XYZ file of C-alpha atoms in Angstrom:
90
model
C -19.302 39.731 1.038
C -20.993 43.064 0.902
C -20.235 45.237 3.974
C -23.768 46.523 4.377
C -25.516 43.127 4.324
C -22.801 40.795 5.642
C -23.857 38.253 2.987
C -21.371 36.275 0.913
C -22.166 34.317 -2.190
C -19.710 31.534 -2.956
C -18.881 30.385 -6.467
C -16.507 27.530 -7.138
C -18.578 24.587 -5.826
C -18.362 22.950 -9.244
C -15.186 24.411 -10.709
C -12.783 27.108 -9.486
C -14.109 30.620 -9.760
C -11.784 33.430 -10.769
C -12.233 37.054 -9.686
C -10.229 40.048 -8.696
C -9.852 42.168 -5.559
C -8.620 45.430 -7.012
C -5.483 44.588 -8.989
C -5.057 41.223 -7.236
C -6.487 38.093 -8.906
C -8.227 35.513 -6.740
C -9.158 31.862 -7.429
C -11.809 30.441 -5.158
C -12.626 26.727 -4.633
C -15.387 25.509 -2.388
C -16.268 21.939 -1.465
C -18.072 19.928 1.162
C -16.052 17.642 3.374
C -18.832 15.752 5.174
C -20.774 18.445 7.092
C -17.896 20.993 6.772
C -17.805 23.626 4.011
C -14.229 24.238 2.974
C -13.469 27.444 1.047
C -10.019 28.022 -0.386
C -8.883 31.313 -1.887
C -5.572 31.681 -3.685
C -4.344 35.174 -4.392
C -1.729 35.824 -7.073
C 0.370 37.612 -4.425
C 1.301 34.207 -2.879
C -1.365 34.174 -0.187
C -3.761 31.296 0.403
C -6.693 31.531 2.823
C -8.545 28.287 3.716
C -11.791 28.602 5.751
C -13.678 25.679 7.264
C -17.330 26.384 8.205
C -18.820 23.961 10.774
C -22.315 24.182 12.277
C -23.146 22.265 15.480
C -26.639 21.510 16.750
C -26.093 21.452 20.503
C -25.115 24.072 21.335
C -26.300 25.826 18.186
C -22.983 27.291 17.013
C -21.138 28.243 13.830
C -17.363 27.886 13.894
C -15.169 29.335 11.177
C -11.567 28.202 11.245
C -9.278 30.128 8.935
C -5.727 29.368 7.928
C -3.614 32.041 6.139
C -0.488 30.938 4.359
C 1.942 33.356 2.720
C 4.672 31.839 0.550
C 6.540 35.115 0.451
C 7.146 35.363 4.202
C 10.247 34.054 5.877
C 10.062 31.644 8.887
C 6.591 30.587 9.998
C 4.398 31.369 7.054
C 1.093 30.127 8.455
C -1.403 31.880 10.735
C -4.636 30.402 12.067
C -7.694 32.194 13.341
C -11.027 30.888 14.672
C -14.319 32.680 14.974
C -17.243 31.242 16.948
C -20.786 32.394 16.669
C -23.415 31.210 19.176
C -27.129 31.466 18.584
C -28.534 34.032 20.905
C -32.097 33.452 21.902
C -34.271 36.268 23.347
């Protein structure tokens, strides 16, 4: 995602894409599960982020559910977040 544009191009729909974020290596996998786009990112630091993108027609809404897992933390290693975007009409 570029900060100025807010656009993100996903690779990994056919096979995992490997990239880096600074010194950290990232493997990205993306697949469709019905009408839901599932994007999984595995960082070599033991962190996995799984995002599920769902678009609904009525009301017109994009929901992004994210799950963050960190194998290096003690106790509860999972955090979940949800972002909801509604279409705003003038």
